[in-house]
mmCIF file of C-alpha atoms in Angstrom:
data_model
loop_
_atom_site.group_PDB
_atom_site.id
_atom_site.type_symbol
_atom_site.label_atom_id
_atom_site.label_comp_id
_atom_site.label_asym_id
_atom_site.label_seq_id
_atom_site.Cartn_x
_atom_site.Cartn_y
_atom_site.Cartn_z
ATOM 1 C CA SER A 9 -119.195 -155.457 -11.658
ATOM 2 C CA THR A 10 -122.609 -156.028 -10.190
ATOM 3 C CA ALA A 11 -123.112 -157.830 -6.888
ATOM 4 C CA VAL A 12 -126.712 -159.476 -6.233
ATOM 5 C CA GLY A 13 -126.043 -161.892 -3.269
ATOM 6 C CA LEU A 14 -124.495 -161.988 0.081
ATOM 7 C CA ASN A 15 -123.931 -164.843 2.560
ATOM 8 C CA ASP A 16 -123.363 -164.272 6.255
ATOM 9 C CA HIS A 17 -119.456 -164.801 6.274
ATOM 10 C CA GLY A 18 -119.176 -161.748 3.582
ATOM 11 C CA VAL A 19 -118.815 -163.758 0.335
ATOM 12 C CA ALA A 20 -120.578 -161.843 -2.255
ATOM 13 C CA ILE A 21 -121.866 -163.239 -6.013
ATOM 14 C CA GLY A 22 -122.921 -161.513 -9.038
ATOM 15 C CA TYR A 23 -121.363 -160.901 -12.565
ATOM 16 C CA ASP A 24 -118.831 -158.919 -14.236
ATOM 17 C CA SER A 25 -119.249 -157.176 -17.544
ATOM 18 C CA ALA A 26 -116.909 -156.222 -20.016
ATOM 19 C CA THR A 27 -117.745 -155.008 -23.685
ATOM 20 C CA SER A 28 -116.382 -157.000 -26.498
ATOM 21 C CA ALA A 29 -114.744 -155.254 -29.725
ATOM 22 C CA GLY A 30 -118.177 -155.957 -31.109
ATOM 23 C CA GLY A 31 -120.127 -153.982 -28.812
ATOM 24 C CA ARG A 32 -121.755 -156.902 -26.950
ATOM 25 C CA ALA A 33 -121.534 -156.925 -23.171
ATOM 26 C CA ASP A 34 -119.991 -160.237 -21.934
ATOM 27 C CA GLU A 35 -120.935 -161.183 -18.776
ATOM 28 C CA ARG A 36 -119.148 -163.617 -16.152
ATOM 29 C CA ALA A 37 -120.457 -164.973 -13.012
ATOM 30 C CA VAL A 38 -118.008 -164.065 -9.895
ATOM 31 C CA LEU A 39 -117.654 -164.167 -6.534
ATOM 32 C CA TRP A 40 -116.126 -161.456 -4.113
ATOM 33 C CA GLU A 41 -114.171 -162.712 -0.783
ATOM 34 C CA ASP A 42 -111.730 -161.035 1.222
ATOM 35 C CA GLY A 43 -110.946 -158.017 -1.491
ATOM 36 C CA THR A 44 -110.551 -160.588 -3.970
ATOM 37 C CA ILE A 45 -112.583 -161.436 -7.125
ATOM 38 C CA MET A 46 -112.779 -164.607 -8.597
ATOM 39 C CA PRO A 47 -114.791 -165.929 -11.561
ATOM 40 C CA LEU A 48 -116.795 -168.672 -11.624
ATOM 41 C CA PRO A 49 -116.244 -171.585 -14.634
ATOM 42 C CA LEU A 50 -118.233 -171.818 -17.479
ATOM 43 C CA PRO A 51 -119.192 -175.418 -19.129
ATOM 44 C CA PRO A 52 -118.406 -175.866 -22.488
ATOM 45 C CA ASN A 53 -120.215 -173.665 -25.514
ATOM 46 C CA ALA A 54 -121.957 -171.083 -23.009
ATOM 47 C CA ILE A 55 -121.097 -167.507 -24.110
ATOM 48 C CA GLY A 56 -121.798 -165.943 -20.731
ATOM 49 C CA SER A 57 -123.027 -166.681 -17.091
ATOM 50 C CA ARG A 58 -124.518 -164.256 -13.907
ATOM 51 C CA GLY A 59 -124.356 -165.137 -10.375
ATOM 52 C CA GLN A 60 -127.790 -165.488 -8.641
ATOM 53 C CA ASP A 61 -127.025 -166.242 -4.768
ATOM 54 C CA ILE A 62 -124.427 -168.049 -2.686
ATOM 55 C CA ASN A 63 -125.704 -169.906 0.845
ATOM 56 C CA ASN A 64 -123.645 -169.782 4.171
ATOM 57 C CA ARG A 65 -122.357 -173.537 3.124
ATOM 58 C CA GLY A 66 -120.489 -171.815 -0.060
ATOM 59 C CA GLN A 67 -123.020 -173.353 -2.554
ATOM 60 C CA ALA A 68 -123.767 -170.898 -5.478
ATOM 61 C CA VAL A 69 -126.793 -170.855 -8.041
ATOM 62 C CA LEU A 70 -125.743 -168.957 -11.380
ATOM 63 C CA THR A 71 -127.647 -168.865 -14.814
ATOM 64 C CA VAL A 72 -125.383 -169.836 -17.843
ATOM 65 C CA TYR A 73 -126.309 -168.378 -21.381
ATOM 66 C CA HIS A 74 -125.646 -169.942 -24.411
ATOM 67 C CA SER A 75 -126.102 -169.287 -28.141
ATOM 68 C CA ASN A 76 -129.360 -170.063 -29.853
ATOM 69 C CA SER A 77 -130.365 -173.593 -29.635
ATOM 70 C CA GLY A 78 -132.868 -174.791 -31.724
ATOM 71 C CA CYS A 79 -136.132 -176.219 -31.165
ATOM 72 C CA GLY A 80 -137.568 -179.750 -29.961
ATOM 73 C CA VAL A 81 -136.370 -182.892 -27.934
ATOM 74 C CA GLY A 82 -132.959 -182.922 -27.246
ATOM 75 C CA ALA A 83 -132.440 -179.064 -28.095
ATOM 76 C CA VAL A 84 -129.669 -177.405 -25.427
ATOM 77 C CA PRO A 85 -131.188 -174.733 -23.301
ATOM 78 C CA GLN A 86 -130.757 -170.948 -24.127
ATOM 79 C CA PHE A 87 -130.123 -170.460 -20.447
ATOM 80 C CA ASN A 88 -129.943 -173.158 -17.418
ATOM 81 C CA GLY A 89 -129.589 -172.652 -13.739
ATOM 82 C CA TYR A 90 -126.387 -174.611 -12.370
ATOM 83 C CA LEU A 91 -125.117 -175.328 -8.827
ATOM 84 C CA TRP A 92 -121.619 -174.487 -8.030
ATOM 85 C CA GLN A 93 -119.930 -176.380 -4.989
ATOM 86 C CA GLN A 94 -116.765 -177.477 -3.823
ATOM 87 C CA GLY A 95 -115.160 -175.756 -7.195
ATOM 88 C CA ARG A 96 -117.825 -177.874 -9.615
ATOM 89 C CA LEU A 97 -120.431 -176.749 -11.859
ATOM 90 C CA ASN A 98 -123.310 -179.204 -12.293
ATOM 91 C CA PRO A 99 -126.311 -178.154 -14.438
ATOM 92 C CA LEU A 100 -129.916 -178.072 -12.510
ATOM 93 C CA PRO A 101 -132.327 -180.682 -14.283
ATOM 94 C CA LEU A 102 -135.235 -179.422 -16.416
ATOM 95 C CA LEU A 103 -138.844 -179.615 -15.977
ATOM 96 C CA PRO A 104 -140.166 -181.867 -18.908
ATOM 97 C CA PHE A 105 -141.762 -180.183 -21.903
ATOM 98 C CA GLY A 106 -143.784 -180.797 -25.100
ATOM 99 C CA GLN A 107 -141.895 -182.097 -27.950
ATOM 100 C CA ASP A 108 -142.847 -179.153 -29.856
ATOM 101 C CA ASP A 109 -141.769 -177.002 -27.702
ATOM 102 C CA CYS A 110 -138.818 -174.233 -28.041
ATOM 103 C CA ASP A 111 -136.605 -171.957 -26.006
ATOM 104 C CA LEU A 112 -136.141 -174.229 -23.080
ATOM 105 C CA GLY A 113 -134.375 -172.673 -19.946
ATOM 106 C CA ALA A 114 -134.362 -172.170 -16.294
ATOM 107 C CA HIS A 115 -133.099 -169.716 -13.877
ATOM 108 C CA GLY A 116 -132.266 -170.392 -10.407
ATOM 109 C CA ALA A 117 -133.015 -167.574 -8.211
ATOM 110 C CA ASP A 118 -132.099 -168.565 -4.544
ATOM 111 C CA ILE A 119 -130.451 -171.100 -2.704
ATOM 112 C CA ASN A 120 -131.022 -171.927 1.066
ATOM 113 C CA ASP A 121 -128.550 -173.556 3.502
ATOM 114 C CA HIS A 122 -129.863 -176.896 2.882
ATOM 115 C CA GLY A 123 -128.968 -176.743 -0.884
ATOM 116 C CA GLN A 124 -132.670 -176.320 -1.892
ATOM 117 C CA ILE A 125 -133.278 -173.878 -4.658
ATOM 118 C CA VAL A 126 -135.836 -171.946 -6.418
ATOM 119 C CA GLY A 127 -136.601 -170.485 -9.719
ATOM 120 C CA THR A 128 -138.335 -170.593 -13.200
ATOM 121 C CA THR A 129 -138.502 -173.031 -16.024
ATOM 122 C CA MET A 130 -139.521 -171.425 -19.106
ATOM 123 C CA HIS A 131 -140.471 -172.584 -22.614
ATOM 124 C CA ARG A 132 -142.049 -171.348 -25.759
ATOM 125 C CA THR A 133 -145.001 -173.622 -27.217
ATOM 126 C CA SER A 134 -145.358 -174.292 -30.608
ATOM 127 C CA TRP A 135 -148.017 -171.458 -30.536
ATOM 128 C CA ASP A 136 -145.088 -168.990 -29.764
ATOM 129 C CA GLU A 137 -146.739 -168.989 -25.922
ATOM 130 C CA ARG A 138 -144.378 -168.721 -23.301
ATOM 131 C CA VAL A 139 -144.896 -171.005 -20.417
ATOM 132 C CA PHE A 140 -143.413 -170.097 -16.888
ATOM 133 C CA ARG A 141 -143.245 -172.364 -14.405
ATOM 134 C CA ALA A 142 -142.127 -171.693 -10.551
ATOM 135 C CA THR A 143 -139.520 -174.553 -9.951
ATOM 136 C CA LEU A 144 -138.062 -176.143 -6.731
ATOM 137 C CA TRP A 145 -134.835 -178.313 -6.832
ATOM 138 C CA ARG A 146 -134.301 -180.275 -4.006
ATOM 139 C CA GLY A 147 -131.723 -183.215 -3.563
ATOM 140 C CA GLY A 148 -130.973 -183.558 -7.312
ATOM 141 C CA ARG A 149 -134.404 -183.741 -8.560
ATOM 142 C CA VAL A 150 -136.605 -180.674 -9.925
ATOM 143 C CA PHE A 151 -140.322 -180.152 -9.088
ATOM 144 C CA ASP A 152 -143.207 -178.156 -10.877
ATOM 145 C CA LEU A 153 -144.189 -175.935 -7.526
ATOM 146 C CA ASN A 154 -147.966 -175.657 -9.313
ATOM 147 C CA GLN A 155 -148.098 -179.924 -9.026
ATOM 148 C CA LEU A 156 -147.098 -179.779 -4.889
ATOM 149 C CA LEU A 157 -149.919 -177.323 -4.426
ATOM 150 C CA VAL A 158 -152.546 -179.021 -2.212
ATOM 151 C CA ASP A 159 -155.365 -177.629 0.113
ATOM 152 C CA ASP A 160 -155.988 -178.303 3.731
ATOM 153 C CA ASN A 161 -157.451 -181.742 2.812
ATOM 154 C CA GLY A 162 -154.582 -182.969 0.317
ATOM 155 C CA ALA A 163 -156.623 -182.171 -2.814
ATOM 156 C CA PRO A 164 -154.428 -180.372 -5.780
ATOM 157 C CA VAL A 165 -154.924 -176.804 -5.911
ATOM 158 C CA THR A 166 -155.541 -175.755 -9.396
ATOM 159 C CA SER A 167 -156.868 -172.105 -9.185
ATOM 160 C CA LEU A 168 -153.420 -170.723 -8.979
ATOM 161 C CA ARG A 169 -150.712 -170.494 -11.536
ATOM 162 C CA LEU A 170 -147.415 -170.346 -10.187
ATOM 163 C CA ARG A 171 -145.089 -168.573 -12.489
ATOM 164 C CA ARG A 172 -141.648 -167.870 -10.608
ATOM 165 C CA ALA A 173 -140.340 -168.867 -7.514
ATOM 166 C CA LEU A 174 -138.002 -165.667 -6.106
ATOM 167 C CA ALA A 175 -136.779 -167.056 -2.529
ATOM 168 C CA ILE A 176 -136.898 -169.769 -0.302
ATOM 169 C CA ASN A 177 -135.372 -169.605 3.504
ATOM 170 C CA ASP A 178 -133.944 -172.234 5.428
ATOM 171 C CA LYS A 179 -137.489 -173.108 6.753
ATOM 172 C CA GLY A 180 -138.661 -174.238 3.151
ATOM 173 C CA GLN A 181 -140.907 -171.413 2.620
ATOM 174 C CA ILE A 182 -141.086 -170.031 -0.751
ATOM 175 C CA LEU A 183 -141.901 -166.750 -2.003
ATOM 176 C CA VAL A 184 -143.729 -166.931 -5.520
ATOM 177 C CA GLU A 185 -145.167 -165.076 -8.369
ATOM 178 C CA GLU A 186 -148.412 -165.631 -9.815
#
């Protein structure tokens, strides 16, 4: 078992691993609270999950893994971020991607006490190039942080390429990687 996040109420989130008969490690997102471990649900057709973070309201963000999904519009993500709250698991919406792109996925890394989630959206182009975009989920919507960058005059900033969003605090400040 590995814990990766802890809220102010002492609830920890992470994942539990077990090796199957075929030698493959099966991972499942779990919460630890008051000395007990609780596995979080998996959506249909998922093969595993990892808990990423939990806020003080008890909302948790996790990454769910699916088997290989194919390519193109309508393909199921190989991995996707999910929000767990009040016993329900809801997928995070995905950023748009090109029609010929493959291996779509999203990873939620952190959640603040307002329920805002940051992480990364990834896809592979038809030229086999992997594209990473720093992503914000807020109010049920998804945003590419690169498109939200403006300078002091309100003009778009195009000189930076934000690849991953790593953390968000309760003021809405976001730690990113170029």
